[in-house]
XYZ file of N, CA, C and O in Angstrom:
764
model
N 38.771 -14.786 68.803
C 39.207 -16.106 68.440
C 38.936 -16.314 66.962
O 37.816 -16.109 66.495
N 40.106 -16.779 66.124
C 40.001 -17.463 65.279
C 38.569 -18.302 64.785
O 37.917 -18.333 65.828
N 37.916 -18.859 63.928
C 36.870 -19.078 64.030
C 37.735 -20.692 62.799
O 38.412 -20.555 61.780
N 37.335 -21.900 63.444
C 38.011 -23.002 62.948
C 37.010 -23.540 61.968
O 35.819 -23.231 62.008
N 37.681 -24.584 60.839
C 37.333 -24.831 59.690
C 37.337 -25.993 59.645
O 38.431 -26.550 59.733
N 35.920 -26.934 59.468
C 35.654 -28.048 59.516
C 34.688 -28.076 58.191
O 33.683 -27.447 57.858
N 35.573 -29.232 57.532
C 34.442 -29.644 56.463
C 34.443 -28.318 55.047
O 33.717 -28.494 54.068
N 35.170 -27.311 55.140
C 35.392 -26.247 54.725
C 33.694 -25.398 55.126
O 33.178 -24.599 54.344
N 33.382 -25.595 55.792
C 32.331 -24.619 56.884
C 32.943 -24.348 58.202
O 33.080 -25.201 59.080
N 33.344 -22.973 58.299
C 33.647 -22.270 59.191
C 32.495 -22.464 60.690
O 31.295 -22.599 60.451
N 32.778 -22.462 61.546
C 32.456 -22.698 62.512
C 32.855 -22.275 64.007
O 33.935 -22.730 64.384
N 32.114 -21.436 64.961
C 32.786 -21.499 66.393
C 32.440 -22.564 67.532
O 31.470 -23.305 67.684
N 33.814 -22.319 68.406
C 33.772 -23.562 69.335
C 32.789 -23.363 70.052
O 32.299 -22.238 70.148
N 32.307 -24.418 70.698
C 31.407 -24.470 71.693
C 32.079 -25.210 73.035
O 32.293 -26.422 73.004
N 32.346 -24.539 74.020
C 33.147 -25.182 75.101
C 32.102 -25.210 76.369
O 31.758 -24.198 76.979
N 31.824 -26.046 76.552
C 30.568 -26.762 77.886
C 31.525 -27.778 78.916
O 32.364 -28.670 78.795
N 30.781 -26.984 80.059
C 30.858 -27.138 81.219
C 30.730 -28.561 81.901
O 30.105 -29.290 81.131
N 31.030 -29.119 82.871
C 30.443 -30.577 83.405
C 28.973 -30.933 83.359
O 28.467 -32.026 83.104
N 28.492 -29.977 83.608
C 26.984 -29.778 83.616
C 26.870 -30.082 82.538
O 26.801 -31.296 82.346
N 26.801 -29.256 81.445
C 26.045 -28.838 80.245
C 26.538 -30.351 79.445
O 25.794 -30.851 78.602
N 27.480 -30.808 79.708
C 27.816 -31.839 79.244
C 26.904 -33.037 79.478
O 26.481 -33.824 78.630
N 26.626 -33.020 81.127
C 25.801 -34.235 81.531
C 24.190 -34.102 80.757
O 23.292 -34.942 80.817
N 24.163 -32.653 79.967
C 22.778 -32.531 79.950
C 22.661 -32.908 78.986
O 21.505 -33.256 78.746
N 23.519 -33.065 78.018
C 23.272 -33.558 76.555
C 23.588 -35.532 76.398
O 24.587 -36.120 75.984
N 22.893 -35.819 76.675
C 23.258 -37.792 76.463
C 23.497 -37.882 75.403
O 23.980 -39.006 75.265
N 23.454 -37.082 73.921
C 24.006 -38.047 72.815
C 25.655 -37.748 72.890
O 26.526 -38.429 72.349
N 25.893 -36.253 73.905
C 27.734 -36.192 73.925
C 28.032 -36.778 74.946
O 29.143 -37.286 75.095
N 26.922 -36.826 76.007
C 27.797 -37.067 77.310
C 28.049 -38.758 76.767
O 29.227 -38.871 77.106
N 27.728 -39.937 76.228
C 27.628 -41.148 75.728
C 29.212 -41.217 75.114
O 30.151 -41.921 75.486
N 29.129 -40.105 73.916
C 30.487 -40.150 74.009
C 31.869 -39.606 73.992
O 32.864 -39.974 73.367
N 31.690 -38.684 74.794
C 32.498 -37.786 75.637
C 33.874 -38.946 75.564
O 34.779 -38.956 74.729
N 33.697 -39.744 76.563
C 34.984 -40.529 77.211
C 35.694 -41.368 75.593
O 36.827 -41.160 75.159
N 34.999 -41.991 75.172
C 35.594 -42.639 73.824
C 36.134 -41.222 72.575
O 37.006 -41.536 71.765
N 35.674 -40.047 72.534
C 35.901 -39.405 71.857
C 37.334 -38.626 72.336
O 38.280 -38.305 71.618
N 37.179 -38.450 73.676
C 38.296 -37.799 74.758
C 39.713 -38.362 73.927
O 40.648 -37.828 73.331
N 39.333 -39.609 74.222
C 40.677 -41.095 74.451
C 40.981 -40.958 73.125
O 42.179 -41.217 73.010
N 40.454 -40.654 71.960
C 40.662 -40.314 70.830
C 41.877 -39.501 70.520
O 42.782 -39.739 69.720
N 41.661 -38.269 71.505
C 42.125 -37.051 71.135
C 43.929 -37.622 72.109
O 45.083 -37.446 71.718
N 43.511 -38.178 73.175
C 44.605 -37.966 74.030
C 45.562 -39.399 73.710
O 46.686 -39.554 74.187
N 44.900 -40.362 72.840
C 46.053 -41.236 72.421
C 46.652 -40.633 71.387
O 47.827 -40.282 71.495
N 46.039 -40.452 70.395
C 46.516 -39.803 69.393
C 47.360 -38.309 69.757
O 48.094 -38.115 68.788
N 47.490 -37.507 70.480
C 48.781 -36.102 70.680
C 49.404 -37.363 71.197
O 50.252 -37.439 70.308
N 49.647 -38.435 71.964
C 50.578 -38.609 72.686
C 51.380 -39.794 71.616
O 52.611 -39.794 71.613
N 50.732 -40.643 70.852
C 51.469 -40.961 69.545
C 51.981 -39.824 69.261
O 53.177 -39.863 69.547
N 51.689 -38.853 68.853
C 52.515 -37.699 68.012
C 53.672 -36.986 69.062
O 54.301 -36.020 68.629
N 53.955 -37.521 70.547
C 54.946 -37.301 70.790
C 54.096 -35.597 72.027
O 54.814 -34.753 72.562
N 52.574 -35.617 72.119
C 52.896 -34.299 72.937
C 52.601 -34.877 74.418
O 51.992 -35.888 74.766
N 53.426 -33.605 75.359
C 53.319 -33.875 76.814
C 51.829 -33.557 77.700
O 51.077 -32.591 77.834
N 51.863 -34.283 77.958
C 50.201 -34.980 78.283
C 50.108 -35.798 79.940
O 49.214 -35.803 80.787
N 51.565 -36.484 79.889
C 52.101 -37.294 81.354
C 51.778 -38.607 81.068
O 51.514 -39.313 82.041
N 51.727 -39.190 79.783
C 52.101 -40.308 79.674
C 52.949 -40.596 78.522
O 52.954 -39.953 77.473
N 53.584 -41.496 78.769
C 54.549 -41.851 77.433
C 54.212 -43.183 76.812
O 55.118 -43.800 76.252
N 53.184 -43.606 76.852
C 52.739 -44.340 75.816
C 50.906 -44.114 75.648
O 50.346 -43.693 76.661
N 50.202 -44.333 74.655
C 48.360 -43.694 74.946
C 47.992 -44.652 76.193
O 48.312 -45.785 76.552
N 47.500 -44.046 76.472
C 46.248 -44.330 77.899
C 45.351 -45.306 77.091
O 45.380 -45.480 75.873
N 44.582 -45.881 77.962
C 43.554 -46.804 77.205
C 42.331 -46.296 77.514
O 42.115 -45.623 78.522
N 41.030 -46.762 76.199
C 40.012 -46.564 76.742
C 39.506 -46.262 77.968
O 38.843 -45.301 78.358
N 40.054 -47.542 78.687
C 39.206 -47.407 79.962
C 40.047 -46.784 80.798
O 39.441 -46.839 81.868
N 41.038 -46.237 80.987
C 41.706 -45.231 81.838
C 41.755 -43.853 81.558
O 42.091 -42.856 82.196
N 41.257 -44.112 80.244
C 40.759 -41.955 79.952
C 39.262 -42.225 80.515
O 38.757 -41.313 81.169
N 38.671 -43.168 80.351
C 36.900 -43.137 81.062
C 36.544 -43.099 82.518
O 35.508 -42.620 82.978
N 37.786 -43.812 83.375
C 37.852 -43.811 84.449
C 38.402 -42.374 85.137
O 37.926 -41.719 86.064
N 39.693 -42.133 84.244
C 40.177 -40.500 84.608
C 38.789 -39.312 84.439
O 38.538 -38.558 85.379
N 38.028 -39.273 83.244
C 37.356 -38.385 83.098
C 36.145 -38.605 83.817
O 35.381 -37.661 84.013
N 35.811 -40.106 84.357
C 34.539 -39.875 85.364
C 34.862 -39.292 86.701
O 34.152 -38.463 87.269
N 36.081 -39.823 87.207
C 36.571 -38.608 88.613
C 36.817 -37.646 88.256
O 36.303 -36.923 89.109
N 37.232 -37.076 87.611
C 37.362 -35.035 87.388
C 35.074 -35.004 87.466
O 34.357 -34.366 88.237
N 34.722 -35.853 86.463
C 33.255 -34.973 86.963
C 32.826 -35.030 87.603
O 32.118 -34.081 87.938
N 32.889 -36.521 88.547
C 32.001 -36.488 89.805
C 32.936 -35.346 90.518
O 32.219 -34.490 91.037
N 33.986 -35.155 90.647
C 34.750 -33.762 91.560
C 34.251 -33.093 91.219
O 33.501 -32.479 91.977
N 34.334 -32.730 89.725
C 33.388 -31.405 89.656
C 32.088 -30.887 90.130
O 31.755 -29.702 90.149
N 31.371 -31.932 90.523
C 29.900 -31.271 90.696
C 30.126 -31.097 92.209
O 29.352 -30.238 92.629
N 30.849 -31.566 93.101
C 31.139 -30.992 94.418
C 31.977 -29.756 94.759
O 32.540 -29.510 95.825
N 31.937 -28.909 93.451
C 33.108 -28.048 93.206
C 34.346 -27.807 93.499
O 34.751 -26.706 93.871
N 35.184 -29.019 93.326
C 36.826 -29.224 93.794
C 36.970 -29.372 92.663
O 37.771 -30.303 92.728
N 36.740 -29.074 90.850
C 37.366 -29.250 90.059
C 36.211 -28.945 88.513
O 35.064 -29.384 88.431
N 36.784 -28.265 87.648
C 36.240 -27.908 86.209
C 36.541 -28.578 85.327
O 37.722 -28.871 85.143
N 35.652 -28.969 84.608
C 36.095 -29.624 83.223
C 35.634 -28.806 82.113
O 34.697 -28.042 82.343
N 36.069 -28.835 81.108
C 35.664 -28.614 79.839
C 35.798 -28.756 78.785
O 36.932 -28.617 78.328
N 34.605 -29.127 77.841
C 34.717 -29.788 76.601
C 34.644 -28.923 75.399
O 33.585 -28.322 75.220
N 35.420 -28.799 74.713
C 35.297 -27.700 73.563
C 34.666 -28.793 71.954
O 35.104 -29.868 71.543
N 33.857 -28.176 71.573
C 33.024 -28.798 70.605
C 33.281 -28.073 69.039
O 32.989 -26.877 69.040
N 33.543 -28.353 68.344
C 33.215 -27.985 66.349
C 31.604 -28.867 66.026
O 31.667 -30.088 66.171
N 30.782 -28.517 65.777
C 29.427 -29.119 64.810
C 29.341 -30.389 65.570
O 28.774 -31.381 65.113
N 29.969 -30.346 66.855
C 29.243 -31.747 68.082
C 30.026 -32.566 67.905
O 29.660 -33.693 68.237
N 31.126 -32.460 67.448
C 32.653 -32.947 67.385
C 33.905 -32.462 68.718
O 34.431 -31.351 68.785
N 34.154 -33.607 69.659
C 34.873 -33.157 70.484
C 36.210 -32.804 69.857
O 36.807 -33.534 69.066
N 36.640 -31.582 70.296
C 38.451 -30.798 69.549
C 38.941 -30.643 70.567
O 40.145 -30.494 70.363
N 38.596 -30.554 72.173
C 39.859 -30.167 73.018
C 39.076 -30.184 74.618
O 38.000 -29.606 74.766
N 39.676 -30.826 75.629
C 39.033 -31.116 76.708
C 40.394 -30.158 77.719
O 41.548 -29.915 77.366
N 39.837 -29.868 78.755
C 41.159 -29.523 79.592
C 39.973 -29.600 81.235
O 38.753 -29.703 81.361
N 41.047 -29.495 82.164
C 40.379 -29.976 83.431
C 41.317 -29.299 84.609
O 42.482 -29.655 84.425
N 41.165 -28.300 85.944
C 41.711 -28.366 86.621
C 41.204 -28.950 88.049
O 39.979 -29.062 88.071
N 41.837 -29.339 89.215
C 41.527 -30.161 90.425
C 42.202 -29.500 91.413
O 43.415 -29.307 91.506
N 40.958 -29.037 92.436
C 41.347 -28.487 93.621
C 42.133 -29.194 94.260
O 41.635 -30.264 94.610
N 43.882 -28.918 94.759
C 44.455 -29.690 95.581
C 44.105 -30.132 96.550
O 43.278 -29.346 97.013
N 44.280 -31.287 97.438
C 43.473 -32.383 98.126
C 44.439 -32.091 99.529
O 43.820 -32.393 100.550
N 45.765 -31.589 99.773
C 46.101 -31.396 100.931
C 45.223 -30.142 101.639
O 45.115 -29.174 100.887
N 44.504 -29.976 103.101
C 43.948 -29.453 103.816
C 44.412 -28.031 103.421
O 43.625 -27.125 103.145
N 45.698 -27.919 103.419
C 46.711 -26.377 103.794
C 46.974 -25.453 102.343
O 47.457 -24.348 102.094
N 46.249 -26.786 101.401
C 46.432 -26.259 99.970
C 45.164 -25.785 99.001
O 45.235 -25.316 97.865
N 43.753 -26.106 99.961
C 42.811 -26.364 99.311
C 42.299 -25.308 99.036
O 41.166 -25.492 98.591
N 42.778 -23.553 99.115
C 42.374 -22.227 98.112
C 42.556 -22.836 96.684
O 41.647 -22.922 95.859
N 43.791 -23.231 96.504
C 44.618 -23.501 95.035
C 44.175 -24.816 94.460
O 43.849 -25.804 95.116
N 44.212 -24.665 92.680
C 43.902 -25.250 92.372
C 45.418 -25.682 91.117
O 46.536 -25.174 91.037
N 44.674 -26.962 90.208
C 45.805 -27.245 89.198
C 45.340 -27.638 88.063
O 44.462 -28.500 88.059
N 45.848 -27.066 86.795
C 45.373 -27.132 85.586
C 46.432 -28.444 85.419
O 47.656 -28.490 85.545
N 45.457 -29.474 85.086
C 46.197 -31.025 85.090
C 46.343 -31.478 83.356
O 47.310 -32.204 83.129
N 45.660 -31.190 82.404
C 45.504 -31.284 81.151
C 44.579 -30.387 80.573
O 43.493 -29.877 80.851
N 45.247 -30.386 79.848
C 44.646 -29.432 78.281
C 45.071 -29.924 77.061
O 46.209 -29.850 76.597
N 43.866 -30.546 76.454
C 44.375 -31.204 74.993
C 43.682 -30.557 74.219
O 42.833 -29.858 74.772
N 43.729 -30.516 72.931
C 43.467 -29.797 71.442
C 44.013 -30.854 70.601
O 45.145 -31.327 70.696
N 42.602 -31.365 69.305
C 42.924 -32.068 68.289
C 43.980 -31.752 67.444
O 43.882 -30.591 67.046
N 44.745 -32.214 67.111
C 45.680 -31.798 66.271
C 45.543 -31.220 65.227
O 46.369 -30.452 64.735
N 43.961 -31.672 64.541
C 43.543 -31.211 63.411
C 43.005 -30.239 63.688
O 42.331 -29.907 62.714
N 42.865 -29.340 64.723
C 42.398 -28.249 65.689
C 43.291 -27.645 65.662
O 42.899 -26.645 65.061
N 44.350 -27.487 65.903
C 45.609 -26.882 66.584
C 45.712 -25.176 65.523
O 45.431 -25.086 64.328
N 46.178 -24.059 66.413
C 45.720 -22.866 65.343
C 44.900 -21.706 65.196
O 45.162 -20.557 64.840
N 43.121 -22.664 65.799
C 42.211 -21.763 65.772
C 41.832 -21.430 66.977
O 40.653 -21.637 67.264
N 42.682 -20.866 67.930
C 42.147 -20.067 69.114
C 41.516 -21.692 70.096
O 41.296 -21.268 71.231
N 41.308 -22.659 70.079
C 40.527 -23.300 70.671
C 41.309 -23.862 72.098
O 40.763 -24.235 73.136
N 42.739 -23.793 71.794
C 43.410 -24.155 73.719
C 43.467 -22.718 73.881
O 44.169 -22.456 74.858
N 43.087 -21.855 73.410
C 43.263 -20.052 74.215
C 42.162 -20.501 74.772
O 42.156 -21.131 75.830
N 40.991 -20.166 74.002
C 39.300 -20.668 74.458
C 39.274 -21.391 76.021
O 38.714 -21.008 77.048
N 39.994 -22.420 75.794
C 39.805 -23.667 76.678
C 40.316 -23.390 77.859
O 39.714 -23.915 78.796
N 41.151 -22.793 78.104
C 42.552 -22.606 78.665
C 41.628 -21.100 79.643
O 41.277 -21.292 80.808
N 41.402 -19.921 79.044
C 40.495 -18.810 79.082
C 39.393 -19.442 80.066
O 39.332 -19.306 81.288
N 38.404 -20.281 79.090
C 36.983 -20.883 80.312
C 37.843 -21.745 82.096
O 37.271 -21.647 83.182
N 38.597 -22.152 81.995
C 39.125 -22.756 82.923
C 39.493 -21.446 83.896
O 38.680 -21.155 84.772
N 40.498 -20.795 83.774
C 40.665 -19.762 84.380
C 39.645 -18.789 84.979
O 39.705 -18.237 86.077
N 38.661 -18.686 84.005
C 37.274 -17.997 84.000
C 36.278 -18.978 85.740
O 35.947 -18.590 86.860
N 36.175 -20.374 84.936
C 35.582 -21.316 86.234
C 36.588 -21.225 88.019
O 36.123 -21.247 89.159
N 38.173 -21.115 87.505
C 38.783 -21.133 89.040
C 38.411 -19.456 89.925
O 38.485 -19.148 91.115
N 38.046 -18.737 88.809
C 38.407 -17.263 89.234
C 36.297 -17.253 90.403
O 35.849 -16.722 91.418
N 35.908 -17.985 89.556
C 34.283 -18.127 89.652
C 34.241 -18.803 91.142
O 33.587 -18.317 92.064
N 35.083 -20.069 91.257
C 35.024 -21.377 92.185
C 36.117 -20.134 93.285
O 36.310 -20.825 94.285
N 36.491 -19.431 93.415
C 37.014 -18.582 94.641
C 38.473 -19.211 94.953
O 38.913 -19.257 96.102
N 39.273 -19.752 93.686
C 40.279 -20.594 93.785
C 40.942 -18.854 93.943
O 40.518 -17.759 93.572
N 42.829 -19.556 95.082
C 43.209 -18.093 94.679
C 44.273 -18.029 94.058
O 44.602 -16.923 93.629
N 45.231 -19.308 93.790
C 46.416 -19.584 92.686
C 46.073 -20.697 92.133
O 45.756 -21.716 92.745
N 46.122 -20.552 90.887
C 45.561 -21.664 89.831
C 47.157 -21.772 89.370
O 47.912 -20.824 89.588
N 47.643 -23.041 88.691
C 49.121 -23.322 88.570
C 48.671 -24.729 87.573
O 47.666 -25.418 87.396
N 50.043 -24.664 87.083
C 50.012 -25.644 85.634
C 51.292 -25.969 85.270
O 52.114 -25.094 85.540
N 51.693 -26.904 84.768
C 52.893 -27.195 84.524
C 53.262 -27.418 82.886
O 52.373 -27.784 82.117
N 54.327 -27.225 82.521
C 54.417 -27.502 80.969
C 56.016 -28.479 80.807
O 57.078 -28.307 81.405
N 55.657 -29.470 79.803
C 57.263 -29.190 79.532
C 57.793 -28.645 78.787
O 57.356 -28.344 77.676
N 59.327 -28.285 79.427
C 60.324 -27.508 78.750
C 60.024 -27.241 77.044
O 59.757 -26.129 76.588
N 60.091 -28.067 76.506
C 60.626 -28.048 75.082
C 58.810 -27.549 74.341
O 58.631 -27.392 73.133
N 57.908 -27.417 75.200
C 56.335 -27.256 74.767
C 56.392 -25.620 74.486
O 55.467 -25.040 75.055
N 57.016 -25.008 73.954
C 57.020 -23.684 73.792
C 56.107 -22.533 73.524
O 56.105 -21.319 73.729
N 54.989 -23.825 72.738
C 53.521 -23.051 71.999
C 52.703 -22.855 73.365
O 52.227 -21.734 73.540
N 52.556 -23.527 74.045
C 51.943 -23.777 75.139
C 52.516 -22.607 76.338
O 51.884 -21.874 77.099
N 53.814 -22.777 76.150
C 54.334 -21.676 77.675
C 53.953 -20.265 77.138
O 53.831 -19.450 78.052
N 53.724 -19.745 75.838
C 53.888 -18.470 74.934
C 51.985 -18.249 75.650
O 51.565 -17.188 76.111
N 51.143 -19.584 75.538
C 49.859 -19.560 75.411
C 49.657 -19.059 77.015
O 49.046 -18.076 77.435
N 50.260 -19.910 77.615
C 50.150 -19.506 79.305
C 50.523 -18.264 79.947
O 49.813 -17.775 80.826
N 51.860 -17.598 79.463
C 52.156 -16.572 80.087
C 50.897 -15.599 79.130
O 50.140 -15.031 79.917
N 50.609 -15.363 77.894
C 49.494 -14.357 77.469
C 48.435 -14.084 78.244
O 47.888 -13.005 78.471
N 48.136 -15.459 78.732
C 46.949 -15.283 79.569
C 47.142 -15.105 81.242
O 46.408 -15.492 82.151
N 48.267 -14.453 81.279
C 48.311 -14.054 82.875
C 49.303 -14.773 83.599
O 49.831 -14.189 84.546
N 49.734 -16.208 83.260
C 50.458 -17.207 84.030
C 51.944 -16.498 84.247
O 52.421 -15.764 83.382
N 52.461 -16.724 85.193
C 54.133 -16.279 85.215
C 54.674 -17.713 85.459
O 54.157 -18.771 85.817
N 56.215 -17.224 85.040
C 57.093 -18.714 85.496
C 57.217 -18.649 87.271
O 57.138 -17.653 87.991
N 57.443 -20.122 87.665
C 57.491 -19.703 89.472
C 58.676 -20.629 89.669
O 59.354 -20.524 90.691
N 58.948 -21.497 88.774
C 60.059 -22.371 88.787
C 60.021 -23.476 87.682
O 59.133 -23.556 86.834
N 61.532 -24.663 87.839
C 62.004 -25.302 86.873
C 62.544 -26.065 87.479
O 63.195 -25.784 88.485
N 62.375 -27.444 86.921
C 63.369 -28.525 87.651
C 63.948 -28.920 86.226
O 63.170 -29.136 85.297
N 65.565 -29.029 86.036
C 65.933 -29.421 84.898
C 66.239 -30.426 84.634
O 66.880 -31.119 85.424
N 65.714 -31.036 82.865
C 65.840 -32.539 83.175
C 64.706 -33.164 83.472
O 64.635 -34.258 82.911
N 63.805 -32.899 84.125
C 62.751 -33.504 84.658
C 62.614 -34.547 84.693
O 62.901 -35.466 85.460
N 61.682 -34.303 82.944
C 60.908 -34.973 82.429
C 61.575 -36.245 81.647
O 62.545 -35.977 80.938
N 61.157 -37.560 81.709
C 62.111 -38.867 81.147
C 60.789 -39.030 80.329
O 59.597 -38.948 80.629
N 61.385 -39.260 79.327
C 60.801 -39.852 77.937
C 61.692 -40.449 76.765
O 62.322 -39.955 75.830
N 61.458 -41.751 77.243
C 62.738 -42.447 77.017
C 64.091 -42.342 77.437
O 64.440 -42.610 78.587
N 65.157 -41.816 76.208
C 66.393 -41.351 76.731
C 66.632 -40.022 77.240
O 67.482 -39.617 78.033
N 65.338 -39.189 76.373
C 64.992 -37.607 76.354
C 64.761 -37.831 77.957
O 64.448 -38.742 78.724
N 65.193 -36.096 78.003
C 65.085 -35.637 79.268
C 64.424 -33.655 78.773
O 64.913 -32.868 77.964
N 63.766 -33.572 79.266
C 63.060 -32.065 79.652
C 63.059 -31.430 80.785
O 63.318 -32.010 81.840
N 62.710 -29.908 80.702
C 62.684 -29.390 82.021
C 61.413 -29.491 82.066
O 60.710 -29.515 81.056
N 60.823 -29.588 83.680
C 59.477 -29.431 84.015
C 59.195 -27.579 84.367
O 60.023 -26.828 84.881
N 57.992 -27.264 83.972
C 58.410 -25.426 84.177
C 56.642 -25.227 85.138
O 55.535 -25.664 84.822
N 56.943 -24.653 85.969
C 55.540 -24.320 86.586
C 55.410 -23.000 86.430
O 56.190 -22.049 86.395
N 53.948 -23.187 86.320
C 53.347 -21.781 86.103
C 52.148 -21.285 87.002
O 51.125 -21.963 87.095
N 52.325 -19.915 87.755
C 51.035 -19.632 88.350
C 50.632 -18.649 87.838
O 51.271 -17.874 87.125
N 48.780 -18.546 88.372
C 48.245 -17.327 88.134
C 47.685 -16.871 89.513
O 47.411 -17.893 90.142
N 47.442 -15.916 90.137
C 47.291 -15.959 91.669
C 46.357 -14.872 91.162
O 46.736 -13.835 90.618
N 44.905 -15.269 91.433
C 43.803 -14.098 91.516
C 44.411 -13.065 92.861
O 44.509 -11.874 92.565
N 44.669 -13.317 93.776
C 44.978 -12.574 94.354
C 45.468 -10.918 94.698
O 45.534 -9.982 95.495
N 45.710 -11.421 93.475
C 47.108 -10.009 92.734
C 46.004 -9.329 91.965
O 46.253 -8.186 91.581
N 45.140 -9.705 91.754
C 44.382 -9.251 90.616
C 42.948 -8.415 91.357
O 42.184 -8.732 92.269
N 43.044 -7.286 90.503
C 41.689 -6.080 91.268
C 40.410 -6.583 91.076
O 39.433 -5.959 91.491
C-alpha cells in the first residue's frame, strides 16, 4: 500500500476493528460525527453511497451504532481506517438476516475521504473486511456498486469479487439513471 500524505508527513493507515474502536474513548467519542463528515461530504460530491441527498448527524450515529452493537454478536464488521487519529474511510459488512441466507454476508458501504482517495486506503479497507468475513466463517460475501463507479468495480474484481449480475437503469438519481452491478466473493471456491 501506498503510504498517504497528511500534513506533508507521510504516514500509514491504521484500520481498527469494532473492538479496538470501543477501546479507544477519545475516537470512539468521535467516530459517529467524524463518519457523517466523510459520508455527507462524497455524497455532496455526487458518490454512490445510497443516498441522494447527506444523511444527517443523527442518522449516520444511529446507522453506525447498529452495525456495532451487530458486530459484537458477530453478524457484522466494521472498520475504521485512521491517518495520525484522523478518521479517512469507514466500510461495514452485515450478515443477512433471512434464516436461509445467514452463511452470507453484505458489504453495505465503503467510504474513503476524498482527500484520501489514491493511497491504497479503500484497497486496505475493503482487504480487512474480506479478511474479518473469511475469519467470521461467512461463505459468499457480495457488494453492490453503481454502474458508472468504475474505480470501485476495477477495486472489487482485483480483490477476488466477480460480476454475478446487473439490473439496468437501476439506480434513480434524479433524472440519472445507473446500472446496479453485484458482486460476489464465495470463500467457498477458495483452498
Amino acid at each position: 500500500m501506498n503510504p498517504a500524505r497528511t500534513n506533508g508527513v507521510t504516514a500509514e493507515p491504521t484500520i481498527l476493528d469494532a473492538v479496538e474502536l470501543a477501546s479507544d474513548p477519545e475516537l470512539a467519542a468521535r467516530f459517529a460525527e467524524s463518519a457523517h463528515r466523510i459520508l455527507a461530504d462524497l455524497v455532496r460530491g455526487g458518490a454512490a453511497l445510497g443516498w441522494v441527498d447527506p444523511p444527517s448527524p443523527a442518522e449516520v450515529a444511529e446507522l453506525l451504532a447498529g452495525v456495532a452493537s451487530t458486530a459484537q454478536v458477530g453478524d457484522a464488521a466494521l472498520r475504521a481506517t485512521y491517518l495520525d487519529r484522523r478518521l479517512v474511510g469507514l466500510g461495514y459488512w452485515l450478515r443477512y438476516a433471512r434464516p436461509t441466507h445467514r452463511p452470507h454476508a453484505d458489504v453495505e458501504k465503503i467510504a474513503v475521504d476524498a482527500a484520501a482517495h489514491g493511497h491504497g486506503i479503500g484497497r486496505a479497507l475493503t482487504a480487512a473486511l474480506i479478511s474479518d468475513a473469511r475469519e467470521a466463517g461467512i461463505e459468499v460475501l457480495t457488494l453492490d456498486a453503481r454502474g458508472d463507479n468504475v474505480p470501485a468495480q476495477r477495486l472489487y474484481q482485483s480483490l477476488g469479487f466477480t460480476e454475478y449480475g446487473r439490473l439496468p437503469d437501476f439506480v434513480a438519481v434524479g433524472e440519472s439513471r445507473f446500472d446496479k452491478v453485484f458482486y460476489m466473493l464465495d470463500f467457498r471456491l477458495q483452498g
